[in-house]
Amino acid sequence: MSRRPAPLRPRLAATAPLLVALAVIGPLLAACGSESVGAGSAGAGAAGSPTPTPVTDPGMDGVRITSFTGPGDSAISAAYEVTNDGTEALTYSVIFTFTSSDGGSMGNKNVSVRDLAPGKTARGTIQADQLPSSAPLVTGAKVSQVLKVPAAEAPAEPGTCPASGIRVNTDEGEAAMGLRVVGLHLDNCGTGTYTVEGYPSLELLDKNHKPVTGIRILKGSSEITTGAGPDEQPRPITLKPGESASANLVWRNTTQSGTPVNVPYVRIHAKPGAAPVMVTPGLDLGTTGKLGVRPWKKTETR
């Protein structure tokens, strides 16, 4: 599963930056809430009563667009629903794409639906951003990507602290010349000290949350690149409340002979016995067969 949505049209990218996904989760919705983040697209007509058009597209992984409003209305928007047909509560991270008549991407919206119980459906609305007058009309919307993790293992919402007192998440990462680096971040948001030593424990999982085999998880990154700095020896790190640590995942997406491997999910244990957290860094490992992990290092405060 690719983490990267369809690219925006080049002539729009400079004038209308739009939200894209990572690691970690976008604007939050309650189970039946909605998200509205901008005025209607250029090309919309005079203000008037919205006229939603039903959409019968089956969608993706339980997520679908149910109706589309526009163009010609006061705002361009789409209604959606997310249905959990599994057996456990799930947290969803979804990328919706507004499209033109030729199917081109006119902008992406990230939506998160947390703690959706089995058999339940969450509904909401997304609204298109305002586009320049030269832009093609937005004529539809589609589901571009669906990521879902067990609610019990989902990264904590920004500004909240889980019962463990430890918050784990990832950043958007960096990419250059086929080299990828994604940071893992560990925050002590609790009231006591927390000590880690060595490397975070990783489980690589496929789109069905099943183990991905055939990948060597290396301690350090020197076998992959020297660009991430020399490998450092792990040492005990004690975090006081409010302090943080980080570790990096390093890989190349080189593709040669064989079948490329993509890993949408990674289950992380900060240390042995720690509660698992499932993140979605989207590891495009190509055919390299290896992933480097650097040890936890205390984050310097500024």
mmCIF file of C-alpha atoms in Angstrom:
data_model
loop_
_atom_site.group_PDB
_atom_site.id
_atom_site.type_symbol
_atom_site.label_atom_id
_atom_site.label_comp_id
_atom_site.label_asym_id
_atom_site.label_seq_id
_atom_site.Cartn_x
_atom_site.Cartn_y
_atom_site.Cartn_z
ATOM 1 C CA MET A 1 0.000 0.000 0.000
ATOM 2 C CA SER A 2 1.463 3.297 -0.979
ATOM 3 C CA ARG A 3 1.395 6.182 1.450
ATOM 4 C CA ARG A 4 1.725 8.755 -1.232
ATOM 5 C CA PRO A 5 -1.424 10.189 -2.825
ATOM 6 C CA ALA A 6 -1.689 11.244 -6.437
ATOM 7 C CA PRO A 7 0.489 14.337 -7.062
ATOM 8 C CA LEU A 8 -1.114 17.736 -7.499
ATOM 9 C CA ARG A 9 -1.055 19.324 -10.934
ATOM 10 C CA PRO A 10 2.258 21.235 -11.143
ATOM 11 C CA ARG A 11 0.615 24.577 -12.007
ATOM 12 C CA LEU A 12 -1.443 24.402 -8.813
ATOM 13 C CA ALA A 13 1.235 23.277 -6.366
ATOM 14 C CA ALA A 14 2.761 26.710 -5.895
ATOM 15 C CA THR A 15 -0.519 28.508 -5.311
ATOM 16 C CA ALA A 16 -2.546 25.997 -3.374
ATOM 17 C CA PRO A 17 -0.545 23.852 -0.927
ATOM 18 C CA LEU A 18 -2.726 21.016 0.197
ATOM 19 C CA LEU A 19 -2.611 18.585 3.050
ATOM 20 C CA VAL A 20 -0.895 15.218 2.562
ATOM 21 C CA ALA A 21 -0.466 12.263 4.875
ATOM 22 C CA LEU A 22 2.960 10.444 7.180
ATOM 23 C CA ALA A 23 3.058 8.915 9.885
ATOM 24 C CA VAL A 24 1.275 10.280 11.701
ATOM 25 C CA ILE A 25 -2.543 11.313 11.701
ATOM 26 C CA GLY A 26 -4.244 14.464 10.323
ATOM 27 C CA PRO A 27 -7.223 16.525 11.597
ATOM 28 C CA LEU A 28 -9.299 14.510 14.033
ATOM 29 C CA LEU A 29 -12.988 13.735 13.818
ATOM 30 C CA ALA A 30 -15.349 12.270 16.325
ATOM 31 C CA ALA A 31 -17.018 9.098 15.159
ATOM 32 C CA CYS A 32 -19.813 11.008 13.480
ATOM 33 C CA GLY A 33 -18.126 14.374 13.055
ATOM 34 C CA SER A 34 -17.137 16.316 9.986
ATOM 35 C CA GLU A 35 -14.184 18.300 8.697
ATOM 36 C CA SER A 36 -14.441 21.588 6.835
ATOM 37 C CA VAL A 37 -11.199 23.329 5.941
ATOM 38 C CA GLY A 38 -11.718 25.891 3.232
ATOM 39 C CA ALA A 39 -13.945 27.846 0.910
ATOM 40 C CA GLY A 40 -15.427 26.373 -2.229
ATOM 41 C CA SER A 41 -13.319 25.813 -5.308
ATOM 42 C CA ALA A 42 -13.143 28.491 -7.958
ATOM 43 C CA GLY A 43 -15.802 27.903 -10.554
ATOM 44 C CA ALA A 44 -18.564 27.513 -8.002
ATOM 45 C CA GLY A 45 -21.664 29.499 -8.785
ATOM 46 C CA ALA A 46 -23.668 31.885 -6.666
ATOM 47 C CA ALA A 47 -24.556 30.913 -3.147
ATOM 48 C CA GLY A 48 -27.582 28.707 -2.897
ATOM 49 C CA SER A 49 -28.900 25.516 -1.402
ATOM 50 C CA PRO A 50 -26.389 22.666 -1.793
ATOM 51 C CA THR A 51 -27.488 19.924 -4.151
ATOM 52 C CA PRO A 52 -25.606 16.733 -3.222
ATOM 53 C CA THR A 53 -25.369 14.095 -5.923
ATOM 54 C CA PRO A 54 -25.365 10.512 -4.635
ATOM 55 C CA VAL A 55 -22.200 8.518 -5.374
ATOM 56 C CA THR A 56 -22.309 4.738 -5.744
ATOM 57 C CA ASP A 57 -18.569 4.058 -5.924
ATOM 58 C CA PRO A 58 -17.701 1.104 -3.635
ATOM 59 C CA GLY A 59 -14.697 2.950 -2.200
ATOM 60 C CA MET A 60 -11.788 1.226 -0.471
ATOM 61 C CA ASP A 61 -11.402 -0.852 2.705
ATOM 62 C CA GLY A 62 -14.749 0.197 4.148
ATOM 63 C CA VAL A 63 -14.346 3.885 3.264
ATOM 64 C CA ARG A 64 -16.421 5.456 0.501
ATOM 65 C CA ILE A 65 -17.716 8.746 -0.845
ATOM 66 C CA THR A 66 -21.510 8.821 -0.508
ATOM 67 C CA SER A 67 -22.326 12.146 -2.215
ATOM 68 C CA PHE A 68 -20.678 15.057 -4.004
ATOM 69 C CA THR A 69 -21.782 18.698 -3.985
ATOM 70 C CA GLY A 70 -20.579 20.961 -6.820
ATOM 71 C CA PRO A 71 -19.609 22.537 -9.080
ATOM 72 C CA GLY A 72 -22.235 25.279 -9.322
ATOM 73 C CA ASP A 73 -23.006 25.326 -5.600
ATOM 74 C CA SER A 74 -21.797 27.693 -2.895
ATOM 75 C CA ALA A 75 -19.092 25.212 -1.909
ATOM 76 C CA ILE A 76 -17.594 22.031 -3.297
ATOM 77 C CA SER A 77 -17.680 19.189 -0.814
ATOM 78 C CA ALA A 78 -18.087 15.456 -0.466
ATOM 79 C CA ALA A 79 -19.776 13.344 2.172
ATOM 80 C CA TYR A 80 -18.144 10.099 3.211
ATOM 81 C CA GLU A 81 -18.648 7.163 5.512
ATOM 82 C CA VAL A 82 -16.246 4.781 7.226
ATOM 83 C CA THR A 83 -17.525 1.335 8.213
ATOM 84 C CA ASN A 84 -15.596 -1.029 10.457
ATOM 85 C CA ASP A 85 -16.422 -4.524 9.250
ATOM 86 C CA GLY A 86 -13.697 -6.079 11.399
ATOM 87 C CA THR A 87 -13.796 -7.680 14.829
ATOM 88 C CA GLU A 88 -11.914 -5.046 16.863
ATOM 89 C CA ALA A 89 -12.039 -1.289 17.275
ATOM 90 C CA LEU A 90 -9.897 0.504 14.676
ATOM 91 C CA THR A 91 -8.437 3.941 14.128
ATOM 92 C CA TYR A 92 -8.487 5.062 10.483
ATOM 93 C CA SER A 93 -6.287 7.522 8.606
ATOM 94 C CA VAL A 94 -7.777 8.308 5.196
ATOM 95 C CA ILE A 95 -6.665 10.402 2.236
ATOM 96 C CA PHE A 96 -9.478 11.722 0.033
ATOM 97 C CA THR A 97 -8.685 13.310 -3.350
ATOM 98 C CA PHE A 98 -10.809 15.871 -5.153
ATOM 99 C CA THR A 99 -10.623 15.339 -8.917
ATOM 100 C CA SER A 100 -11.294 17.121 -12.210
ATOM 101 C CA SER A 101 -13.319 15.712 -15.102
ATOM 102 C CA ASP A 102 -10.243 13.990 -16.553
ATOM 103 C CA GLY A 103 -9.434 12.324 -13.218
ATOM 104 C CA GLY A 104 -6.574 14.655 -12.326
ATOM 105 C CA SER A 105 -5.862 15.367 -8.680
ATOM 106 C CA MET A 106 -7.100 18.791 -7.536
ATOM 107 C CA GLY A 107 -6.198 18.440 -3.866
ATOM 108 C CA ASN A 108 -6.056 15.988 -0.985
ATOM 109 C CA LYS A 109 -7.708 15.928 2.412
ATOM 110 C CA ASN A 110 -6.547 13.864 5.396
ATOM 111 C CA VAL A 111 -9.177 12.593 7.805
ATOM 112 C CA SER A 112 -8.763 10.548 10.983
ATOM 113 C CA VAL A 113 -11.526 8.526 12.592
ATOM 114 C CA ARG A 114 -10.499 7.158 15.966
ATOM 115 C CA ASP A 115 -11.762 4.201 17.994
ATOM 116 C CA LEU A 116 -14.436 3.034 15.556
ATOM 117 C CA ALA A 117 -16.106 -0.017 17.089
ATOM 118 C CA PRO A 118 -16.781 -3.203 15.078
ATOM 119 C CA GLY A 119 -19.934 -2.931 12.982
ATOM 120 C CA LYS A 120 -20.173 0.830 13.429
ATOM 121 C CA THR A 121 -20.132 3.544 10.758
ATOM 122 C CA ALA A 122 -18.746 7.074 11.052
ATOM 123 C CA ARG A 123 -19.880 9.818 8.674
ATOM 124 C CA GLY A 124 -18.478 13.226 7.829
ATOM 125 C CA THR A 125 -17.900 15.844 5.151
ATOM 126 C CA ILE A 126 -14.769 17.213 3.502
ATOM 127 C CA GLN A 127 -14.645 20.529 1.621
ATOM 128 C CA ALA A 128 -12.413 21.481 -1.301
ATOM 129 C CA ASP A 129 -9.865 24.242 -0.884
ATOM 130 C CA GLN A 130 -10.174 27.386 -2.930
ATOM 131 C CA LEU A 131 -8.334 27.126 -6.245
ATOM 132 C CA PRO A 132 -7.258 29.800 -8.757
ATOM 133 C CA SER A 133 -9.699 30.838 -11.468
ATOM 134 C CA SER A 134 -7.537 29.139 -14.115
ATOM 135 C CA ALA A 135 -7.923 25.755 -12.458
ATOM 136 C CA PRO A 136 -10.146 23.084 -13.954
ATOM 137 C CA LEU A 137 -13.438 22.533 -12.166
ATOM 138 C CA VAL A 138 -13.521 20.051 -9.332
ATOM 139 C CA THR A 139 -16.069 17.499 -10.480
ATOM 140 C CA GLY A 140 -15.677 14.598 -8.082
ATOM 141 C CA ALA A 141 -13.905 13.004 -5.138
ATOM 142 C CA LYS A 142 -12.442 9.603 -4.412
ATOM 143 C CA VAL A 143 -10.776 7.580 -1.660
ATOM 144 C CA SER A 144 -7.033 7.475 -2.383
ATOM 145 C CA GLN A 145 -5.629 5.683 0.646
ATOM 146 C CA VAL A 146 -6.874 3.949 3.774
ATOM 147 C CA LEU A 147 -4.656 3.031 6.712
ATOM 148 C CA LYS A 148 -6.156 1.439 9.803
ATOM 149 C CA VAL A 149 -4.602 0.249 13.042
ATOM 150 C CA PRO A 150 -6.026 -1.419 16.142
ATOM 151 C CA ALA A 151 -7.410 1.360 18.339
ATOM 152 C CA ALA A 152 -5.524 -0.042 21.340
ATOM 153 C CA GLU A 153 -2.220 0.384 19.446
ATOM 154 C CA ALA A 154 -2.891 3.708 17.715
ATOM 155 C CA PRO A 155 -0.505 6.587 18.475
ATOM 156 C CA ALA A 156 -1.963 8.981 21.026
ATOM 157 C CA GLU A 157 -3.777 12.057 19.802
ATOM 158 C CA PRO A 158 -1.670 15.218 19.793
ATOM 159 C CA GLY A 159 -1.899 16.925 23.152
ATOM 160 C CA THR A 160 -2.976 13.766 24.991
ATOM 161 C CA CYS A 161 -1.038 11.276 27.079
ATOM 162 C CA PRO A 162 -1.844 7.536 27.126
ATOM 163 C CA ALA A 163 -2.128 5.573 30.345
ATOM 164 C CA SER A 164 1.444 4.334 29.891
ATOM 165 C CA GLY A 165 2.720 7.906 30.219
ATOM 166 C CA ILE A 166 4.757 7.383 27.036
ATOM 167 C CA ARG A 167 3.815 8.776 23.645
ATOM 168 C CA VAL A 168 5.363 7.189 20.510
ATOM 169 C CA ASN A 169 4.989 8.486 16.968
ATOM 170 C CA THR A 170 6.870 9.079 13.716
ATOM 171 C CA ASP A 171 7.708 12.149 11.665
ATOM 172 C CA GLU A 172 7.229 12.673 7.935
ATOM 173 C CA GLY A 173 10.808 11.650 7.205
ATOM 174 C CA GLU A 174 13.317 12.766 4.613
ATOM 175 C CA ALA A 175 14.083 11.409 1.159
ATOM 176 C CA ALA A 176 17.048 12.131 -1.103
ATOM 177 C CA MET A 177 18.512 10.126 -4.000
ATOM 178 C CA GLY A 178 16.709 6.962 -2.966
ATOM 179 C CA LEU A 179 17.756 7.244 0.692
ATOM 180 C CA ARG A 180 14.967 7.351 3.261
ATOM 181 C CA VAL A 181 15.157 8.410 6.921
ATOM 182 C CA VAL A 182 12.140 8.422 9.248
ATOM 183 C CA GLY A 183 12.369 9.477 12.876
ATOM 184 C CA LEU A 184 10.738 7.617 15.755
ATOM 185 C CA HIS A 185 9.902 9.902 18.667
ATOM 186 C CA LEU A 186 9.406 8.913 22.293
ATOM 187 C CA ASP A 187 7.940 11.485 24.676
ATOM 188 C CA ASN A 188 7.647 11.069 28.426
ATOM 189 C CA CYS A 189 4.295 12.754 29.003
ATOM 190 C CA GLY A 190 3.752 11.017 32.339
ATOM 191 C CA THR A 191 4.667 11.940 35.904
ATOM 192 C CA GLY A 192 7.615 9.605 36.523
ATOM 193 C CA THR A 193 10.959 8.892 34.894
ATOM 194 C CA TYR A 194 11.228 6.452 31.984
ATOM 195 C CA THR A 195 14.401 4.623 30.953
ATOM 196 C CA VAL A 196 15.200 3.054 27.586
ATOM 197 C CA GLU A 197 18.395 1.409 26.434
ATOM 198 C CA GLY A 198 19.402 0.223 23.011
ATOM 199 C CA TYR A 199 17.158 -0.030 19.999
ATOM 200 C CA PRO A 200 13.402 0.096 19.620
ATOM 201 C CA SER A 201 11.917 -3.293 18.791
ATOM 202 C CA LEU A 202 10.187 -3.429 15.406
ATOM 203 C CA GLU A 203 7.690 -5.747 13.743
ATOM 204 C CA LEU A 204 7.162 -5.147 10.026
ATOM 205 C CA LEU A 205 3.562 -5.748 8.958
ATOM 206 C CA ASP A 206 1.733 -5.946 5.630
ATOM 207 C CA LYS A 207 -1.630 -4.396 4.725
ATOM 208 C CA ASN A 208 -3.425 -7.148 6.683
ATOM 209 C CA HIS A 209 -1.198 -6.612 9.739
ATOM 210 C CA LYS A 210 0.610 -9.900 9.042
ATOM 211 C CA PRO A 211 4.406 -10.189 9.483
ATOM 212 C CA VAL A 212 6.579 -9.258 6.514
ATOM 213 C CA THR A 213 9.395 -11.767 6.097
ATOM 214 C CA GLY A 214 12.706 -11.637 4.256
ATOM 215 C CA ILE A 215 13.802 -8.233 5.617
ATOM 216 C CA ARG A 216 16.925 -7.926 7.757
ATOM 217 C CA ILE A 217 16.552 -5.383 10.551
ATOM 218 C CA LEU A 218 20.037 -4.032 11.158
ATOM 219 C CA LYS A 219 21.343 -2.430 14.333
ATOM 220 C CA GLY A 220 22.746 0.794 12.941
ATOM 221 C CA SER A 221 22.716 2.258 9.454
ATOM 222 C CA SER A 222 26.333 2.084 8.244
ATOM 223 C CA GLU A 223 25.582 -0.932 6.042
ATOM 224 C CA ILE A 224 23.000 1.197 4.218
ATOM 225 C CA THR A 225 24.654 4.640 4.149
ATOM 226 C CA THR A 226 27.247 6.810 5.840
ATOM 227 C CA GLY A 227 25.055 9.848 5.246
ATOM 228 C CA ALA A 228 23.116 9.349 8.481
ATOM 229 C CA GLY A 229 26.281 9.724 10.541
ATOM 230 C CA PRO A 230 28.441 7.088 12.249
ATOM 231 C CA ASP A 231 26.759 4.321 14.165
ATOM 232 C CA GLU A 232 26.577 5.029 17.876
ATOM 233 C CA GLN A 233 26.709 2.563 20.719
ATOM 234 C CA PRO A 234 23.420 2.348 22.609
ATOM 235 C CA ARG A 235 23.405 3.558 26.196
ATOM 236 C CA PRO A 236 20.802 3.913 28.939
ATOM 237 C CA ILE A 237 18.661 7.032 28.621
ATOM 238 C CA THR A 238 16.465 8.211 31.466
ATOM 239 C CA LEU A 239 13.751 10.650 30.517
ATOM 240 C CA LYS A 240 12.239 12.963 33.085
ATOM 241 C CA PRO A 241 8.637 14.110 32.605
ATOM 242 C CA GLY A 242 8.530 16.332 29.525
ATOM 243 C CA GLU A 243 11.758 14.950 28.019
ATOM 244 C CA SER A 244 12.034 13.050 24.738
ATOM 245 C CA ALA A 245 14.205 10.620 22.812
ATOM 246 C CA SER A 246 14.409 9.709 19.145
ATOM 247 C CA ALA A 247 15.674 6.925 16.907
ATOM 248 C CA ASN A 248 15.866 6.712 13.127
ATOM 249 C CA LEU A 249 14.773 4.156 10.564
ATOM 250 C CA VAL A 250 17.083 4.224 7.539
ATOM 251 C CA TRP A 251 16.682 2.448 4.211
ATOM 252 C CA ARG A 252 17.009 2.716 0.455
ATOM 253 C CA ASN A 253 14.206 2.166 -2.019
ATOM 254 C CA THR A 254 16.523 0.742 -4.676
ATOM 255 C CA THR A 255 14.822 -1.697 -7.026
ATOM 256 C CA GLN A 256 16.827 -4.290 -8.944
ATOM 257 C CA SER A 257 15.975 -7.939 -9.540
ATOM 258 C CA GLY A 258 13.140 -9.389 -7.519
ATOM 259 C CA THR A 259 9.853 -8.077 -6.216
ATOM 260 C CA PRO A 260 9.847 -4.699 -4.406
ATOM 261 C CA VAL A 261 8.704 -4.829 -0.791
ATOM 262 C CA ASN A 262 6.447 -2.175 0.712
ATOM 263 C CA VAL A 263 5.712 -2.186 4.445
ATOM 264 C CA PRO A 264 2.720 0.004 5.366
ATOM 265 C CA TYR A 265 2.731 -0.739 9.110
ATOM 266 C CA VAL A 266 5.371 -1.057 11.825
ATOM 267 C CA ARG A 267 4.621 -2.185 15.370
ATOM 268 C CA ILE A 268 7.014 -0.549 17.823
ATOM 269 C CA HIS A 269 7.989 -1.516 21.363
ATOM 270 C CA ALA A 270 10.061 1.268 22.917
ATOM 271 C CA LYS A 271 11.715 -1.365 25.103
ATOM 272 C CA PRO A 272 11.000 -4.973 26.131
ATOM 273 C CA GLY A 273 7.630 -5.164 27.844
ATOM 274 C CA ALA A 274 6.467 -1.747 26.639
ATOM 275 C CA ALA A 275 2.985 -1.411 25.208
ATOM 276 C CA PRO A 276 3.003 -1.742 21.392
ATOM 277 C CA VAL A 277 2.301 1.224 19.135
ATOM 278 C CA MET A 278 1.488 0.699 15.466
ATOM 279 C CA VAL A 279 2.678 3.450 13.118
ATOM 280 C CA THR A 280 2.370 3.927 9.368
ATOM 281 C CA PRO A 281 5.703 5.162 7.952
ATOM 282 C CA GLY A 282 5.174 3.462 4.571
ATOM 283 C CA LEU A 283 8.531 1.735 4.122
ATOM 284 C CA ASP A 284 9.248 1.404 0.387
ATOM 285 C CA LEU A 285 12.174 -0.969 0.793
ATOM 286 C CA GLY A 286 12.523 -1.800 -2.892
ATOM 287 C CA THR A 287 14.479 -5.027 -3.339
ATOM 288 C CA THR A 288 17.194 -4.174 -0.805
ATOM 289 C CA GLY A 289 15.911 -6.564 1.857
ATOM 290 C CA LYS A 290 17.178 -4.507 4.785
ATOM 291 C CA LEU A 291 16.201 -1.755 7.188
ATOM 292 C CA GLY A 292 18.584 0.041 9.524
ATOM 293 C CA VAL A 293 17.567 1.105 13.044
ATOM 294 C CA ARG A 294 19.588 3.574 15.054
ATOM 295 C CA PRO A 295 19.528 3.497 18.878
ATOM 296 C CA TRP A 296 17.461 5.748 21.093
ATOM 297 C CA LYS A 297 19.137 9.087 21.702
ATOM 298 C CA LYS A 298 17.977 11.796 24.062
ATOM 299 C CA THR A 299 16.531 14.786 22.284
ATOM 300 C CA GLU A 300 18.383 17.953 23.089
ATOM 301 C CA THR A 301 16.204 20.672 24.551
ATOM 302 C CA ARG A 302 16.531 24.191 23.193
#
